[in-house]
mmCIF file of C-alpha atoms in Angstrom:
data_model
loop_
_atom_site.group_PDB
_atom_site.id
_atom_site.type_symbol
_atom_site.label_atom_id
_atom_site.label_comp_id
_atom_site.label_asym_id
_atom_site.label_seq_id
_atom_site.Cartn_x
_atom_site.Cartn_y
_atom_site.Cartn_z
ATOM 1 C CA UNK S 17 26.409 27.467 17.436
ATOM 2 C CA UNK S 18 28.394 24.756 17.305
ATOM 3 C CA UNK S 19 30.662 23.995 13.967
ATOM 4 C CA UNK S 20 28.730 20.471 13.475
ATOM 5 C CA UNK S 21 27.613 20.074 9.941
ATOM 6 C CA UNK S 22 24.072 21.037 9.328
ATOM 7 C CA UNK S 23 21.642 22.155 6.844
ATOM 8 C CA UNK S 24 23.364 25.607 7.241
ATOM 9 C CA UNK S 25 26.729 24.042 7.045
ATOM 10 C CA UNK S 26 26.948 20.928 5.227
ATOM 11 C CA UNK S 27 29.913 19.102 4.381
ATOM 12 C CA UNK S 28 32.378 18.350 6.924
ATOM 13 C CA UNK S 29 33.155 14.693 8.324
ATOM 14 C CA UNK S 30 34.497 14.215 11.742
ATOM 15 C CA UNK S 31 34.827 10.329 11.441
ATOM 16 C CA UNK S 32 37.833 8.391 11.177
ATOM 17 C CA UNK S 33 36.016 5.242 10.641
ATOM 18 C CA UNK S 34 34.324 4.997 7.698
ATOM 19 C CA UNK S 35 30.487 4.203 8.689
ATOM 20 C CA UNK S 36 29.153 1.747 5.932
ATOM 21 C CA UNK S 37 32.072 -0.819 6.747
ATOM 22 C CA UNK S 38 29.400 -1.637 9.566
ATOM 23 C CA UNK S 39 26.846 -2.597 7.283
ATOM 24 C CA UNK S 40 29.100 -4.133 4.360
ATOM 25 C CA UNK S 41 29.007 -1.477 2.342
ATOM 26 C CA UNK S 42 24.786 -1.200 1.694
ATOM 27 C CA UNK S 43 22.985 1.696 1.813
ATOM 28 C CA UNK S 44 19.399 -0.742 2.975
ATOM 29 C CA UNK S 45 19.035 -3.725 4.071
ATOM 30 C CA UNK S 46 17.186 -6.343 2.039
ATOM 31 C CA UNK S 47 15.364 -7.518 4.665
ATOM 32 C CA UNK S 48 13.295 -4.456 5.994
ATOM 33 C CA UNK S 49 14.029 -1.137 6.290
ATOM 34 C CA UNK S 50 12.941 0.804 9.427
ATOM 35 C CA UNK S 51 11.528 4.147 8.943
ATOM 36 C CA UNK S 52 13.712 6.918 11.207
ATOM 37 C CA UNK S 53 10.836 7.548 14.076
ATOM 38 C CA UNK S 54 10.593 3.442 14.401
ATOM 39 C CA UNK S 55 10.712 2.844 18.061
ATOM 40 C CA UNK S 56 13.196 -0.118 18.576
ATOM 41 C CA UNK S 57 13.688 -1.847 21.791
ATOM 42 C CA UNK S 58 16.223 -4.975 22.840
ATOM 43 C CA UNK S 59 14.759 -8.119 23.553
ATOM 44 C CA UNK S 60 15.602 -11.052 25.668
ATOM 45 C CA UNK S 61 16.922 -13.037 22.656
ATOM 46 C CA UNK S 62 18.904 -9.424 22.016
ATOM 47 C CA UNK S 63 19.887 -10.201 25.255
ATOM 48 C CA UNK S 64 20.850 -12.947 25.443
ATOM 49 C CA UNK S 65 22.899 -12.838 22.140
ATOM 50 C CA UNK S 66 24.352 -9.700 22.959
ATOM 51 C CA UNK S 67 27.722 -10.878 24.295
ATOM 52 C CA UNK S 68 28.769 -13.297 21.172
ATOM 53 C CA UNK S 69 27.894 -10.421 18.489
ATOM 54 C CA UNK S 70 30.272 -7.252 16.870
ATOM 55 C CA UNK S 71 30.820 -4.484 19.259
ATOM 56 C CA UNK S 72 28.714 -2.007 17.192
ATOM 57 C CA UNK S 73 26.143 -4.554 17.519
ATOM 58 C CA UNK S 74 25.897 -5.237 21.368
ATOM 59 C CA UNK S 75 25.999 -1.459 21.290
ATOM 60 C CA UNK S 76 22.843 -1.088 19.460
ATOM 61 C CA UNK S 77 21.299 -3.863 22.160
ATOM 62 C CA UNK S 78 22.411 -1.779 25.486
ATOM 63 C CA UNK S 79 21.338 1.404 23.639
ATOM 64 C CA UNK S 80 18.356 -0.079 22.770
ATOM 65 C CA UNK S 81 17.866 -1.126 26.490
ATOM 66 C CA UNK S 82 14.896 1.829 26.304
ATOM 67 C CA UNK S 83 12.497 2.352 23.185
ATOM 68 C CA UNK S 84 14.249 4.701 21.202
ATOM 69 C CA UNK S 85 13.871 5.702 17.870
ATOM 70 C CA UNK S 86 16.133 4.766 14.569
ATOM 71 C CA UNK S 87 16.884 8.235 14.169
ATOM 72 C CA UNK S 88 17.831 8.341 18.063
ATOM 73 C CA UNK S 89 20.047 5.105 17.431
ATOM 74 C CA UNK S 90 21.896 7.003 14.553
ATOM 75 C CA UNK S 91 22.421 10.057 16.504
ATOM 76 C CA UNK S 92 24.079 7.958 19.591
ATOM 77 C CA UNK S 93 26.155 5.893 17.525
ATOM 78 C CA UNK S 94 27.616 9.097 15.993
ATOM 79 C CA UNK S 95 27.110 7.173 11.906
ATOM 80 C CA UNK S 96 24.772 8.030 9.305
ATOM 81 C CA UNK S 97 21.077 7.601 9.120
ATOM 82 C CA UNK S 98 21.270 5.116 6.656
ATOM 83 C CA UNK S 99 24.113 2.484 8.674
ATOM 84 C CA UNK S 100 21.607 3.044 11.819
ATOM 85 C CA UNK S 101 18.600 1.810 9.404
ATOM 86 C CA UNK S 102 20.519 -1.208 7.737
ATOM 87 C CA UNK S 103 22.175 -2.228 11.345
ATOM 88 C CA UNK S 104 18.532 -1.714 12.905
ATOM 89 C CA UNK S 105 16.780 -3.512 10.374
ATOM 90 C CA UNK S 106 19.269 -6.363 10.268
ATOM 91 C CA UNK S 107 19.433 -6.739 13.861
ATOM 92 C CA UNK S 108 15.591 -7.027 13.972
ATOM 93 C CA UNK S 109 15.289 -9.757 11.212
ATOM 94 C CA UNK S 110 17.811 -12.216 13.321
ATOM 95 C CA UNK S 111 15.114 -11.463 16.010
ATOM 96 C CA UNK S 112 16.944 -9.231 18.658
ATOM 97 C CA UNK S 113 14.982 -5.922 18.776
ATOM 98 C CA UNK S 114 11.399 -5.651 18.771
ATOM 99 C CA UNK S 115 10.283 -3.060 16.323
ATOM 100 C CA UNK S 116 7.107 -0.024 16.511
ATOM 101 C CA UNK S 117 6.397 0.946 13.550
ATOM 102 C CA UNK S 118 4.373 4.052 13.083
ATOM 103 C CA UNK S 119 1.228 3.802 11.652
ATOM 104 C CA UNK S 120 1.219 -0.257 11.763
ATOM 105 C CA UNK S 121 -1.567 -1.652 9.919
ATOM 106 C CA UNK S 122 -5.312 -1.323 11.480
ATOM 107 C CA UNK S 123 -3.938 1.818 13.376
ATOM 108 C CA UNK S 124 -7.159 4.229 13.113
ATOM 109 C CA UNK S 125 -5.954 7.344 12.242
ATOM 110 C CA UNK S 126 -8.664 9.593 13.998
ATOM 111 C CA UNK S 127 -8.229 8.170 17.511
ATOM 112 C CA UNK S 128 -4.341 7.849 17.166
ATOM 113 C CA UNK S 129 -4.660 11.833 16.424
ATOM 114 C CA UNK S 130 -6.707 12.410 18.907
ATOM 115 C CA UNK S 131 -4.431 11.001 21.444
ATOM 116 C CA UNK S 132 -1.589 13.289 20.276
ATOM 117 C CA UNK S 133 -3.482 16.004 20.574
ATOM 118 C CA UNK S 134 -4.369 15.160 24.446
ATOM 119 C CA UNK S 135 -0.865 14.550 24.497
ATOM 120 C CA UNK S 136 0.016 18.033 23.341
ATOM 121 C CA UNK S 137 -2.723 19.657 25.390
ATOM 122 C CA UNK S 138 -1.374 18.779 28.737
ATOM 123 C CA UNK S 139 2.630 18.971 28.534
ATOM 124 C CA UNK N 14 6.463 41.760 43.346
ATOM 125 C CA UNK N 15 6.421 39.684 45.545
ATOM 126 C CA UNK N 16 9.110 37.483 46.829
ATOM 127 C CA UNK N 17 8.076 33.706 46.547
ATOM 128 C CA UNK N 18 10.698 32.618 49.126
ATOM 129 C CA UNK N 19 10.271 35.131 51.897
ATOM 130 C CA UNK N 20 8.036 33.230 53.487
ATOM 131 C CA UNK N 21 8.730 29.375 54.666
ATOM 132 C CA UNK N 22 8.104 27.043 52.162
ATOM 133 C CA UNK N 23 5.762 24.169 52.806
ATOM 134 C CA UNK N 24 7.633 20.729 54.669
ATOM 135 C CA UNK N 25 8.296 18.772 51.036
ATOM 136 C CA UNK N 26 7.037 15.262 51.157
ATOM 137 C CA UNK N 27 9.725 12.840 50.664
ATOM 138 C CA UNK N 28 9.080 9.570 49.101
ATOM 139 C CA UNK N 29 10.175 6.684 50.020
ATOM 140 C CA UNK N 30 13.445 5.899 48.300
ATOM 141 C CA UNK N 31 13.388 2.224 49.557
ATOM 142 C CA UNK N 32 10.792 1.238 47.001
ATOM 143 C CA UNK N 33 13.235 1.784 43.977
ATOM 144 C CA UNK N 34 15.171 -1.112 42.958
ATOM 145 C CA UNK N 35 17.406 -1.399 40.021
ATOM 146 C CA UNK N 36 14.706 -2.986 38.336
ATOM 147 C CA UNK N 37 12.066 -0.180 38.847
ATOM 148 C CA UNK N 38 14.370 2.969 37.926
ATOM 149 C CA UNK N 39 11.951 5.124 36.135
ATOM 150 C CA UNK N 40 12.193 5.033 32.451
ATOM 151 C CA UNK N 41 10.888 6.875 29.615
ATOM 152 C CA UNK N 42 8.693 3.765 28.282
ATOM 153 C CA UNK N 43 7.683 0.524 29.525
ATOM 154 C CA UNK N 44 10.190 -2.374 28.769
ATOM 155 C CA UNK N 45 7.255 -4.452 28.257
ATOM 156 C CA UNK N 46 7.019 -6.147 24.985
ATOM 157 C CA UNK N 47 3.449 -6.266 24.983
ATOM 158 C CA UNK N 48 3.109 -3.111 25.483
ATOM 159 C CA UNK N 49 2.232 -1.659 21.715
ATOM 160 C CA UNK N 50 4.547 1.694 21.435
ATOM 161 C CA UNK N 51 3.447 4.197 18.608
ATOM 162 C CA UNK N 52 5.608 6.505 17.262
ATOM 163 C CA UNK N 53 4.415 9.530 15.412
ATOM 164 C CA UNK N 54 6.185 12.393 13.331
ATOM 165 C CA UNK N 55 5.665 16.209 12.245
ATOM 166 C CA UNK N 56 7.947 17.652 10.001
ATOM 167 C CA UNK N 57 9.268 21.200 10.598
ATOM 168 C CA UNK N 58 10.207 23.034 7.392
ATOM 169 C CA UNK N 59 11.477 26.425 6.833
ATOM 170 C CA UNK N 60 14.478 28.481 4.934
ATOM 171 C CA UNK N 61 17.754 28.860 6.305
ATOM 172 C CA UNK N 62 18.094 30.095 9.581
ATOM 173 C CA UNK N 63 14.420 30.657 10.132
ATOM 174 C CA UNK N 64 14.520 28.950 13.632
ATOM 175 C CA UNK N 65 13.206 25.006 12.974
ATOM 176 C CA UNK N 66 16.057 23.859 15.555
ATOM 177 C CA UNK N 67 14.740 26.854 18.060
ATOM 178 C CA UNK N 68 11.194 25.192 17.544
ATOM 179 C CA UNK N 69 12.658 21.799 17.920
ATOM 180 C CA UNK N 70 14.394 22.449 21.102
ATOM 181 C CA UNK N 71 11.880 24.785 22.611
ATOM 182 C CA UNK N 72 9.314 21.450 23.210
ATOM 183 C CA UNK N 73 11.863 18.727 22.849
ATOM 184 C CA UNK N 74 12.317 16.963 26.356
ATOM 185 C CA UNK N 75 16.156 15.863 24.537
ATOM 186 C CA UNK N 76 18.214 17.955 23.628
ATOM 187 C CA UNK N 77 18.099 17.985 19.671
ATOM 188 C CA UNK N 78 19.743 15.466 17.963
ATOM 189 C CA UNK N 79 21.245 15.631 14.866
ATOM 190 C CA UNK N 80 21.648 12.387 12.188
ATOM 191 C CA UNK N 81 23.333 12.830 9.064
ATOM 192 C CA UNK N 82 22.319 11.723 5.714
ATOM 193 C CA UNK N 83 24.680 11.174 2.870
ATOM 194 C CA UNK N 84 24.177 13.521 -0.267
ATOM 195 C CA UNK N 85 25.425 12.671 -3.154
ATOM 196 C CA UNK N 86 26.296 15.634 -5.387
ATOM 197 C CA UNK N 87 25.877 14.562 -8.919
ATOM 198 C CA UNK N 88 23.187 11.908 -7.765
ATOM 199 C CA UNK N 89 20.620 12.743 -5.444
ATOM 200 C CA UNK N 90 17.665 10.660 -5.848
ATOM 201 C CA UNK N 91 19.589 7.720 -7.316
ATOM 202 C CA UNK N 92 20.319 4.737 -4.979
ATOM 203 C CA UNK N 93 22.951 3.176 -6.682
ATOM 204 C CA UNK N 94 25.758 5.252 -6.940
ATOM 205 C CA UNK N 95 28.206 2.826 -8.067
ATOM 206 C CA UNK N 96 28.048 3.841 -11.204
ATOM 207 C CA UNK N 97 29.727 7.616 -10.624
ATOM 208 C CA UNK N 98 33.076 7.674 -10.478
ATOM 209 C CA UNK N 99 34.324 10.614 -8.846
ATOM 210 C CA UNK N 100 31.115 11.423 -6.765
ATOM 211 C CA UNK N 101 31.181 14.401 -4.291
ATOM 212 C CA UNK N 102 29.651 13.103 -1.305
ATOM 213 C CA UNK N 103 28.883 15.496 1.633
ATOM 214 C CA UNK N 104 26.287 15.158 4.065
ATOM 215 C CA UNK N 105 23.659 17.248 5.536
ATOM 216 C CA UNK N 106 22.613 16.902 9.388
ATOM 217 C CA UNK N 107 18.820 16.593 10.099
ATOM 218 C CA UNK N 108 17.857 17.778 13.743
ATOM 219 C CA UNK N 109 15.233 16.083 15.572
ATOM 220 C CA UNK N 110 13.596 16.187 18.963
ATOM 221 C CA UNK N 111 11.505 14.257 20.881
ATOM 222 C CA UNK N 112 8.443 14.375 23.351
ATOM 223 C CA UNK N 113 7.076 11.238 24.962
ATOM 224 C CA UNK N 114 2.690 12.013 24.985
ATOM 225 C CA UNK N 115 1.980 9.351 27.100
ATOM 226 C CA UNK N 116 2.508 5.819 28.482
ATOM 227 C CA UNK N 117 3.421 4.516 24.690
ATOM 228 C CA UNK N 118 2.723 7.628 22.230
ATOM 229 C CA UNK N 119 5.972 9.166 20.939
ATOM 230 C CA UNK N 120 6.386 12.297 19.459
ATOM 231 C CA UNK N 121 8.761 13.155 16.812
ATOM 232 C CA UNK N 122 9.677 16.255 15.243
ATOM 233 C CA UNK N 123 11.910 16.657 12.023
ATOM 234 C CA UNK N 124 13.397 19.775 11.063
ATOM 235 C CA UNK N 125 13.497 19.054 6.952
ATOM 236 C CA UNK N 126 16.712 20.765 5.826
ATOM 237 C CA UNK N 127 15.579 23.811 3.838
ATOM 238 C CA UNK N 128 17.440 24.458 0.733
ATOM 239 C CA UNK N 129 16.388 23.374 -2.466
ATOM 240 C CA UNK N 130 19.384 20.654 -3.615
ATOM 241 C CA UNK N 131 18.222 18.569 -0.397
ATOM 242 C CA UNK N 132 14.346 18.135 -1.180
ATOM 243 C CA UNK N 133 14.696 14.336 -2.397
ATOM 244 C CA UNK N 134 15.340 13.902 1.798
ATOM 245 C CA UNK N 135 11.779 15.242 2.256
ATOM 246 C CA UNK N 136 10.209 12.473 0.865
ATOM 247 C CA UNK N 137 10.910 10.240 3.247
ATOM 248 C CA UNK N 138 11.221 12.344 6.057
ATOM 249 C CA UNK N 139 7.578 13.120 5.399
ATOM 250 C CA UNK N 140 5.891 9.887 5.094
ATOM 251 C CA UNK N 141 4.190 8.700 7.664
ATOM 252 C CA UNK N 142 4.287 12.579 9.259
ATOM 253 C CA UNK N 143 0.844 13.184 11.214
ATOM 254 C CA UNK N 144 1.622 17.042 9.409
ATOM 255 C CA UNK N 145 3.988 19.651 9.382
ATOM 256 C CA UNK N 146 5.196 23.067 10.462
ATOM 257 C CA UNK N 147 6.081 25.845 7.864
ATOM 258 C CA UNK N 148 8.188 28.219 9.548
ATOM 259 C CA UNK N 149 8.223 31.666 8.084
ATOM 260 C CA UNK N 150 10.175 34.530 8.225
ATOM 261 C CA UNK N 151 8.332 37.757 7.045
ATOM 262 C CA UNK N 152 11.703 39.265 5.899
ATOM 263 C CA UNK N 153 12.200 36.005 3.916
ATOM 264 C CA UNK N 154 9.313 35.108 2.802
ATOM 265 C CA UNK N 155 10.348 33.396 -0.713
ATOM 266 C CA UNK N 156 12.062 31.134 1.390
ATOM 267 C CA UNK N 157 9.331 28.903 2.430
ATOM 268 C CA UNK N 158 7.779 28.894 -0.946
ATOM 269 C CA UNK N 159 9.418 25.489 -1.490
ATOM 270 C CA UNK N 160 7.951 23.720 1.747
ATOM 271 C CA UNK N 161 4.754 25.215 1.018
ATOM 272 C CA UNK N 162 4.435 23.951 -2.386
ATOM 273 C CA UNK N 163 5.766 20.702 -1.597
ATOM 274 C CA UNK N 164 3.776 19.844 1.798
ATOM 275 C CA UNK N 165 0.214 21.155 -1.163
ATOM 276 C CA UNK N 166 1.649 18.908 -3.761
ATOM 277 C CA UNK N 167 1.991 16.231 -1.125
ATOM 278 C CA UNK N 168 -1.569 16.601 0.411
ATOM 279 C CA UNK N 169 0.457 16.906 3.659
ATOM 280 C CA UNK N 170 -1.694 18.897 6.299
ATOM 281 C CA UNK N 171 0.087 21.755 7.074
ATOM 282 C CA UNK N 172 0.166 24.872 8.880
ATOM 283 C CA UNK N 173 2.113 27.936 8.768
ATOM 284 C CA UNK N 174 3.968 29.024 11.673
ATOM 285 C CA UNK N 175 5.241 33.254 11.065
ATOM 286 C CA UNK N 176 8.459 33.298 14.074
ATOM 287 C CA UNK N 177 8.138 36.342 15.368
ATOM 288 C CA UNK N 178 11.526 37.169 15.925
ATOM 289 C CA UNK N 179 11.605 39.109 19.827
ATOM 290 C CA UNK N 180 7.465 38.908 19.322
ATOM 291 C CA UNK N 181 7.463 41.543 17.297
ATOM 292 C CA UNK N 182 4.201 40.864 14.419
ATOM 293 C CA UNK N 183 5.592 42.693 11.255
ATOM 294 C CA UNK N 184 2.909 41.909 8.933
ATOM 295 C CA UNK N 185 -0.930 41.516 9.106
ATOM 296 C CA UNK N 186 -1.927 37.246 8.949
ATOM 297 C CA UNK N 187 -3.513 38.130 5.641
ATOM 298 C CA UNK N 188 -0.670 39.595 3.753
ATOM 299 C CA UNK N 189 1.280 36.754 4.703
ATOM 300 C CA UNK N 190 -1.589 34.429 3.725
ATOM 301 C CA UNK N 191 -1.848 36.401 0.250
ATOM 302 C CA UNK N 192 1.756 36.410 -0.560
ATOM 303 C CA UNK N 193 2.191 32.380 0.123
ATOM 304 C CA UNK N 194 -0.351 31.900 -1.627
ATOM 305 C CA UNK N 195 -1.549 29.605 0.939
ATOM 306 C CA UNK N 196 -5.457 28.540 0.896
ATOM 307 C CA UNK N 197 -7.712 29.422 3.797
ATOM 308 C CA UNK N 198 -8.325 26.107 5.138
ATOM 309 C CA UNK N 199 -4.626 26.120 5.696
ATOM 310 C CA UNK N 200 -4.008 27.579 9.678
ATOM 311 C CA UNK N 201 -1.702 30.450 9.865
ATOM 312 C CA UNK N 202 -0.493 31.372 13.078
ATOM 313 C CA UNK N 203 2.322 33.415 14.763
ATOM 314 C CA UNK N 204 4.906 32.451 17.566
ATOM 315 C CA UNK N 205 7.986 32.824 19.032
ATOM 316 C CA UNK N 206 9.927 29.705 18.199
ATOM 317 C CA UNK N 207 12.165 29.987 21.833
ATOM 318 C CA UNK N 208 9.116 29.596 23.272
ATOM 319 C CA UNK N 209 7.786 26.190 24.991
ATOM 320 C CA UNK N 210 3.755 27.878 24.518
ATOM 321 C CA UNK N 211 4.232 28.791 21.038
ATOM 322 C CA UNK N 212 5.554 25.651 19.821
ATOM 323 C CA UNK N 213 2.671 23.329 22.184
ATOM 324 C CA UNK N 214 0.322 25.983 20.418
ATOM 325 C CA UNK N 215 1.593 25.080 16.392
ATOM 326 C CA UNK N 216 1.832 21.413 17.093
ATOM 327 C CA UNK N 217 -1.392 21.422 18.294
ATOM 328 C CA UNK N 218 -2.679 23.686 15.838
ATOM 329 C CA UNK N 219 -1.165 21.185 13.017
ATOM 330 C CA UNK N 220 -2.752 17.907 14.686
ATOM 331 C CA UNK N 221 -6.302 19.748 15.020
ATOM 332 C CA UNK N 222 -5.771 20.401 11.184
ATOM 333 C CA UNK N 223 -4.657 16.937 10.306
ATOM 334 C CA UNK N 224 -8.119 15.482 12.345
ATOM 335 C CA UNK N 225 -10.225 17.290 10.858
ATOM 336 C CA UNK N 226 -8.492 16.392 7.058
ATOM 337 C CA UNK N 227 -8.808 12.753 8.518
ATOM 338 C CA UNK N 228 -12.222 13.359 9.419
ATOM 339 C CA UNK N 229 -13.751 14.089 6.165
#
């Protein structure tokens, strides 16, 4: 096992940086706040903006060159769950990544679980 | 036994490589924005040590990840913690895997970190979950009381999941059942969490479960 904090070992930090001075300081963002298994993708306007914005920030565009999810993107950029959610959430307000939301509205539950469990069935 | 490579193996068909172009590298989902991607979530919960990153990894097609959540000591559950001078802060690493269903269906699994102080994370972890995974250890048992009274209190479907540790079954399904406390309706099952078949088996034993909740 490696010594990487977890459940079973909580507590120590490997960062020099420290993570919320990416997102100002907050915790959430006051403009939406992405759940962790939101799939988030780059779009053209990401794109496009990509080479004018922070480096964090055109990080979270090439990352987000494939659907991954917000817990993914916090994972990769090595900072906290909740600076992945605020720079996520941010970054999808000003219009650069597209957002999947589980469960969006009108999803019918029944038919969504029934795909899953195809899914599951033939991996 | 047989050996599978004594004899010649079948001429492999070889597909043309000209066809790929940078812009048709296969990826793990389509690109296109239309497209609408859904990602879904079960939650694997468990005591210490009880084998939810085993589970994780034994399906995942990543290796797990792991994010980090802050913990406040003195203030868990508050979001404002200017107010606490002095705060301990530590953090506690979720690991989560991942395993793409089809064309735009996503599959996420949690492993909910198991001891007591970090239960305000469950919350959100859960919502939104399609179900969850109680992982049991028969020589532990008391240690999944807490994920099995939380996932009841939450109406989360859930099934329990005893890990067999080297497949060895060390109590009858019933005892188990009995001493959880657990309801019949709820599925009870056994696996080997290393194992690819066991883990396809619970999740799909947890998403039948949820259906037929959603059903009625």
């Amino acid at each position: 096992m490696s010594a990487r904090p977890s459940d079973e070992n909580p507590g120590k930090g490997r960062r020099f940086v420290r993570p919320y001075a990416l997102t100002g300081g907050r915790a959430r963002s006051e403009r939406a706040n992405l759940s962790l298994e939101t799939l988030i993708l780059s779009n053209a306007s990401g794109s496009a903006a990509a080479p004018e914005l922070p480096p964090e920030r055109r990080q979270v565009i090439s990352l987000c060159a494939e659907a991954i999810s917000v817990a993914e993107l916090s994972a990769l950029l090595d900072v906290p769950i909740g600076v992945a959610r605020v720079l996520a959430s941010d970054m999808h307000a000003d219009g650069y990544l597209d957002a999947h939301e589980p469960m969006p509205e009108g999803t019918d539950l029944t038919s969504a679980l029934e795909r899953v469990l195809d899914g599951l069935r033939v991996l | 036994m047989a050996y599978e490579f004594s004899r010649p193996l079948p001429p492999v068909e070889v597909s043309p490589v000209a066809e790929l172009d940078a812009g048709s590298l296969p990826s793990r989902l389509p690109r296109r924005k239309e497209t609408a991607l859904l990602p879904v979530k079960i939650v694997v919960a468990g005591g210490f040590g009880v084998g939810k990153t085993t589970f994780v990894g034994a399906i995942s097609e990543i290796t797990p990840l792991t994010t980090e959540a802050a913990v406040t000591a003195v203030s868990a559950g508050l979001d404002d913690v200017q107010f606490v001078q002095g705060k301990e802060t530590t953090t506690v690493a979720i690991d989560f895997g991942r395993v793409t269903l089809d064309q735009s269906l996503v599959l996420y699994l949690f492993g909910a970190p198991g001891q007591n102080r970090f239960l305000f994370l469950w919350d959100e972890l859960v919502t939104g979950a399609i179900g969850a995974v109680v992982l049991v250890d028969t020589r532990r048992l008391a240690d999944s009381f807490l994920a099995v009274d939380y996932f009841e209190r939450a109406r989360i479907p859930f099934i329990v999941a005893v890990n067999c540790f080297d497949g060895v079954v060390l109590h009858e399904p019933e005892a188990v059942r009995r001493a959880l406390a657990v309801p019949d309706e709820v599925p009870l099952i056994h696996l080997d969490a290393r194992e690819h078949e066991g883990t396809k088996g619970a999740l799909i034993e947890v998403t039948k479960h949820a259906l037929s909740r959603a059903r009625h």
